[in-house]
Amino acid sequence: TYPALDGALTWAINNQNSNANEQYVVVLVTDGDPTQCNTSNSAIATLAANAFNNSGIRTYTIGMQGANIAALDQIAQSGGTGQAFVIQGTNSNNVEAQLIAAFQAIAGQNVSCSFSMPPAGSYDPNDITVSFTPSSGPPATGLAQRTDSSQCGTGWYYDNNANPTGITLCPSTCAAAQGDPGSKVDYEIGCPKALDTTAYTQIYEANCPVGTKPQWGYFAYDSTDPGDSNIVFRARTADLQTGLASATFVPLVTAQSAPTDTQVCPMSGPSPCPVDLYIKMGTPDAKRRWLELEVTLNPTSNKLNSPTLNDWNITYSCPPGE
């Protein structure tokens, strides 16, 4: 018994480690006490305990006529399955029916109702199909997504709708799956939608009193730029708002995390922050009334992550007119 269970558990552990999305269990069927090798029931139970505690492998036991049920209960308890299944009598038809019932019960207990999701960014959480296929075979039935467990009838829900890491079947759907040994729950997820470059513009007017002339001052910003994403800032000016369309944009700064981290550029410095618009724009452009800021957000090269512009600020002054 000891080497048989040891070998079966080793096989299950190795396969579990190689197939993280699959669940392996071991079923020990016996009609007597151990007679060779290590015959200690405690040692055999320890094998089951180690596999369950360290690798999540459950050990089920089935006792035929003549089996030591107390010892099998000890192994089952250590293996995370509670107690042994007991097969009564010796009539072949009756024994067969009891064995089938025991295996069906074991299969039902191991239909999972929770599933882990791939890492965030590697799939589209809004493009997912969950289906249930009964043991009798296709067709599969699509399961409806619910907002959370409180909205359950049948179907499933995410553990976190904003940032899902797993899905869980609603209780009634879980019970139906576990009550139908040989049934199957599958989910299919779509690839993440590729992020594109996006650009925005904001127009500013320098309102200065009579006798003064506007002068654009400083530009500061706060951004988050994952990976090789970046944000490009440009500006152009004109004396009239209608003249902005024909003016030429001037590069101001690029926010990025590498090779030089320029994600944050505060008004308080240090140099080269904040960006000196008077120097960047030059004269006479830095002294025109209207300014248009262009912000271009470029995603990472794999199109999976995009930068975020958290805040920005532009200043101007009104020195006496020349």
Coordinates of N, CA and C in Angstrom, one line a residue, residues 69-180:
I69 N -11.4 0.0 7.8 CA -12.0 1.2 7.5 C -11.5 2.4 8.4
A70 N -11.1 2.1 9.6 CA -10.5 3.1 10.5 C -9.2 3.6 9.9
A71 N -8.4 2.7 9.4 CA -7.1 3.2 8.8 C -7.4 4.0 7.5
L72 N -8.4 3.6 6.7 CA -8.7 4.3 5.5 C -9.3 5.7 5.8
D73 N -10.1 5.8 6.9 CA -10.6 7.1 7.3 C -9.4 8.0 7.7
Q74 N -8.4 7.4 8.4 CA -7.3 8.2 8.8 C -6.5 8.8 7.5
I75 N -6.4 7.9 6.5 CA -5.7 8.4 5.3 C -6.6 9.4 4.6
A76 N -7.9 9.2 4.5 CA -8.8 10.2 3.8 C -8.7 11.5 4.6
Q77 N -8.8 11.5 5.9 CA -8.8 12.7 6.7 C -7.4 13.5 6.4
S78 N -6.3 12.7 6.4 CA -5.0 13.3 6.2 C -4.9 13.9 4.8
G79 N -5.6 13.2 3.8 CA -5.6 13.7 2.4 C -6.6 14.7 2.1
G80 N -7.3 15.2 3.1 CA -8.3 16.3 2.8 C -9.6 15.9 2.3
T81 N -10.0 14.6 2.5 CA -11.3 14.2 1.9 C -12.3 13.6 3.0
G82 N -11.9 13.8 4.2 CA -12.9 13.4 5.3 C -12.9 12.0 5.7
Q83 N -13.5 11.1 5.0 CA -13.6 9.7 5.4 C -13.7 8.8 4.1
A84 N -13.5 7.5 4.4 CA -13.5 6.6 3.3 C -14.9 6.3 2.8
F85 N -14.9 5.9 1.5 CA -16.1 5.3 0.9 C -16.1 3.8 1.2
V86 N -17.2 3.3 1.7 CA -17.2 1.9 2.2 C -18.1 1.1 1.2
I87 N -17.6 0.0 0.6 CA -18.3 -0.9 -0.3 C -18.8 -2.1 0.5
Q88 N -20.1 -2.3 0.6 CA -20.7 -3.3 1.4 C -20.9 -4.6 0.5
G89 N -20.7 -5.8 1.2 CA -21.1 -7.0 0.6 C -20.1 -7.5 -0.5
T90 N -20.5 -8.7 -1.1 CA -19.6 -9.3 -2.1 C -20.3 -9.6 -3.4
N91 N -21.6 -9.4 -3.5 CA -22.3 -9.6 -4.7 C -21.8 -8.7 -5.8
S92 N -21.4 -9.3 -6.9 CA -20.7 -8.5 -7.9 C -21.5 -7.4 -8.5
N93 N -22.7 -7.6 -8.7 CA -23.6 -6.5 -9.3 C -23.7 -5.3 -8.3
N94 N -23.9 -5.7 -7.0 CA -24.1 -4.7 -6.0 C -22.8 -3.9 -5.8
V95 N -21.6 -4.7 -5.7 CA -20.3 -4.0 -5.6 C -20.0 -3.1 -6.7
E96 N -20.3 -3.5 -7.9 CA -20.1 -2.6 -9.1 C -20.9 -1.3 -9.0
A97 N -22.2 -1.4 -8.6 CA -23.0 -0.2 -8.5 C -22.5 0.7 -7.4
Q98 N -22.0 0.1 -6.3 CA -21.5 1.0 -5.2 C -20.2 1.6 -5.6
L99 N -19.3 0.9 -6.4 CA -18.1 1.5 -6.8 C -18.3 2.6 -7.8
I100 N -19.3 2.4 -8.7 CA -19.6 3.5 -9.7 C -20.1 4.7 -8.9
A101 N -21.0 4.5 -7.9 CA -21.5 5.6 -7.2 C -20.4 6.4 -6.4
A102 N -19.4 5.6 -5.9 CA -18.3 6.2 -5.2 C -17.5 7.1 -6.1
F103 N -17.2 6.5 -7.3 CA -16.3 7.3 -8.3 C -17.1 8.5 -8.8
Q104 N -18.4 8.4 -9.0 CA -19.2 9.6 -9.4 C -19.2 10.7 -8.3
A105 N -19.3 10.2 -7.1 CA -19.3 11.2 -6.0 C -17.9 11.9 -5.9
I106 N -16.9 11.2 -6.1 CA -15.5 11.8 -6.1 C -15.4 12.8 -7.3
A107 N -15.9 12.4 -8.4 CA -15.8 13.3 -9.6 C -16.6 14.5 -9.4
G108 N -17.8 14.4 -8.8 CA -18.6 15.6 -8.5 C -17.9 16.5 -7.5
Q109 N -17.2 16.0 -6.5 CA -16.6 16.9 -5.6 C -15.4 17.6 -6.2
N110 N -14.9 17.2 -7.3 CA -13.7 17.8 -7.9 C -14.0 18.6 -9.1
V111 N -15.3 18.9 -9.4 CA -15.6 19.9 -10.4 C -15.4 21.3 -9.8
S112 N -14.5 22.0 -10.3 CA -14.1 23.3 -9.7 C -15.2 24.4 -10.0
C113 N -15.5 25.2 -9.0 CA -16.4 26.3 -9.3 C -15.7 27.7 -9.3
S114 N -14.4 27.7 -9.2 CA -13.6 28.9 -9.3 C -12.5 28.7 -10.2
F115 N -12.2 29.7 -11.0 CA -11.1 29.6 -12.0 C -10.2 30.9 -12.0
S116 N -8.9 30.7 -12.0 CA -8.0 31.8 -12.1 C -7.9 32.3 -13.5
M117 N -7.7 33.7 -13.5 CA -7.5 34.3 -14.8 C -6.1 34.6 -15.1
P118 N -5.7 34.7 -16.4 CA -4.3 35.1 -16.8 C -3.9 36.4 -16.2
P119 N -2.7 36.8 -16.3 CA -2.2 38.1 -15.8 C -3.0 39.2 -16.5
A120 N -3.2 40.3 -15.7 CA -3.9 41.5 -16.3 C -3.1 42.0 -17.5
G121 N -3.8 42.4 -18.5 CA -3.2 42.9 -19.7 C -3.0 41.9 -20.8
S122 N -3.1 40.6 -20.5 CA -2.9 39.5 -21.4 C -4.2 39.1 -22.1
Y123 N -5.3 39.7 -21.6 CA -6.6 39.3 -22.2 C -7.6 40.5 -22.0
D124 N -8.7 40.4 -22.7 CA -9.7 41.4 -22.7 C -10.8 40.9 -21.7
P125 N -11.0 41.5 -20.5 CA -12.0 41.0 -19.6 C -13.4 41.2 -20.0
N126 N -13.6 42.0 -21.0 CA -14.9 42.3 -21.6 C -15.3 41.3 -22.7
D127 N -14.3 40.5 -23.1 CA -14.5 39.5 -24.1 C -14.3 38.1 -23.6
I128 N -15.3 37.6 -22.9 CA -15.2 36.3 -22.2 C -16.5 35.5 -22.4
T129 N -16.4 34.2 -22.6 CA -17.5 33.3 -22.7 C -17.3 32.1 -21.8
V130 N -18.3 31.9 -20.9 CA -18.2 30.8 -20.0 C -19.4 29.8 -20.3
S131 N -19.1 28.5 -20.4 CA -20.1 27.6 -20.9 C -20.0 26.3 -20.0
F132 N -21.2 25.6 -20.0 CA -21.3 24.4 -19.2 C -21.7 23.3 -20.2
T133 N -20.9 22.2 -20.2 CA -21.3 21.0 -21.0 C -21.6 19.9 -20.1
P134 N -22.8 19.3 -20.1 CA -23.2 18.2 -19.3 C -22.5 16.9 -19.6
S135 N -22.5 16.0 -18.7 CA -21.8 14.7 -18.9 C -22.4 14.0 -20.2
S136 N -23.6 14.3 -20.5 CA -24.2 13.6 -21.7 C -23.6 14.1 -23.0
G137 N -22.9 15.2 -22.9 CA -22.2 15.7 -24.1 C -22.8 17.0 -24.6
P138 N -22.2 17.5 -25.8 CA -22.7 18.8 -26.4 C -24.2 18.7 -26.7
P139 N -24.8 19.9 -26.9 CA -24.2 21.2 -27.0 C -24.0 21.8 -25.6
A140 N -23.0 22.7 -25.5 CA -22.7 23.4 -24.3 C -23.8 24.5 -24.1
T141 N -24.0 24.9 -22.9 CA -24.9 26.0 -22.6 C -24.1 27.2 -22.1
G142 N -24.3 28.4 -22.7 CA -23.6 29.6 -22.3 C -24.1 30.1 -21.0
L143 N -23.2 30.5 -20.1 CA -23.6 31.0 -18.8 C -23.5 32.5 -18.8
A144 N -24.5 33.2 -18.2 CA -24.6 34.6 -18.1 C -23.7 35.2 -17.1
Q145 N -23.1 36.3 -17.4 CA -22.2 37.0 -16.4 C -23.1 37.9 -15.5
R146 N -22.8 37.8 -14.2 CA -23.5 38.6 -13.2 C -22.6 39.6 -12.6
T147 N -23.2 40.7 -12.1 CA -22.3 41.8 -11.5 C -21.5 41.3 -10.3
D148 N -22.2 40.5 -9.4 CA -21.5 40.0 -8.3 C -22.4 38.9 -7.7
S149 N -22.0 38.3 -6.6 CA -22.8 37.1 -6.1 C -24.2 37.5 -5.6
S150 N -24.4 38.7 -5.3 CA -25.8 39.1 -4.9 C -26.7 39.1 -6.0
Q151 N -26.2 39.1 -7.3 CA -27.1 39.1 -8.4 C -27.3 37.7 -9.0
C152 N -26.7 36.7 -8.3 CA -26.7 35.4 -8.8 C -28.1 34.8 -8.9
G153 N -28.3 34.1 -10.0 CA -29.4 33.0 -10.2 C -28.5 31.9 -10.7
T154 N -28.5 31.8 -12.0 CA -27.5 30.9 -12.6 C -26.4 31.9 -13.2
G155 N -25.3 31.3 -13.6 CA -24.2 32.1 -14.2 C -23.0 32.2 -13.4
W156 N -22.2 33.3 -13.6 CA -20.9 33.4 -13.0 C -20.7 34.9 -12.8
Y157 N -19.6 35.2 -12.0 CA -19.2 36.6 -11.8 C -17.7 36.7 -11.5
Y158 N -17.1 37.9 -11.8 CA -15.7 38.2 -11.5 C -15.5 38.4 -10.0
D159 N -14.3 38.1 -9.5 CA -14.0 38.5 -8.2 C -13.8 40.0 -8.0
N160 N -13.4 40.6 -9.0 CA -13.2 42.1 -9.0 C -13.5 42.6 -10.4
N161 N -14.6 43.3 -10.6 CA -15.0 43.7 -12.0 C -13.9 44.7 -12.6
A162 N -13.3 45.5 -11.8 CA -12.4 46.5 -12.3 C -11.0 45.9 -12.7
N163 N -10.6 44.9 -11.9 CA -9.3 44.2 -12.1 C -9.5 42.7 -11.8
P164 N -10.1 42.0 -12.6 CA -10.4 40.6 -12.3 C -9.2 39.7 -12.2
T165 N -9.2 38.8 -11.2 CA -8.1 37.8 -11.2 C -8.7 36.4 -11.2
G166 N -10.0 36.3 -11.2 CA -10.7 35.0 -11.2 C -12.2 35.1 -11.4
I167 N -12.8 34.0 -11.8 CA -14.3 33.9 -12.0 C -14.8 32.8 -11.1
T168 N -16.0 33.0 -10.6 CA -16.7 32.1 -9.7 C -18.1 31.8 -10.2
L169 N -18.4 30.5 -10.2 CA -19.8 30.1 -10.6 C -20.8 30.5 -9.6
C170 N -22.0 30.9 -10.0 CA -23.0 31.1 -9.0 C -23.4 29.8 -8.3
P171 N -23.9 29.9 -7.1 CA -24.1 28.6 -6.3 C -25.0 27.6 -7.0
S172 N -26.0 28.0 -7.7 CA -26.9 27.0 -8.3 C -26.2 26.4 -9.5
T173 N -25.4 27.2 -10.2 CA -24.6 26.6 -11.4 C -23.5 25.7 -10.9
C174 N -22.9 26.1 -9.8 CA -21.9 25.2 -9.2 C -22.5 23.9 -8.7
A175 N -23.6 23.9 -8.1 CA -24.3 22.7 -7.6 C -24.7 21.8 -8.8
A176 N -25.1 22.4 -9.9 CA -25.5 21.6 -11.1 C -24.3 20.9 -11.7
A177 N -23.1 21.6 -11.7 CA -21.9 21.1 -12.3 C -21.4 19.9 -11.4
Q178 N -21.4 20.2 -10.1 CA -20.9 19.2 -9.2 C -21.8 18.0 -9.0
G179 N -23.1 18.2 -9.3 CA -24.0 17.1 -9.3 C -24.1 16.3 -10.6
D180 N -23.3 16.6 -11.5 CA -23.2 15.9 -12.8 C -21.8 15.5 -13.1

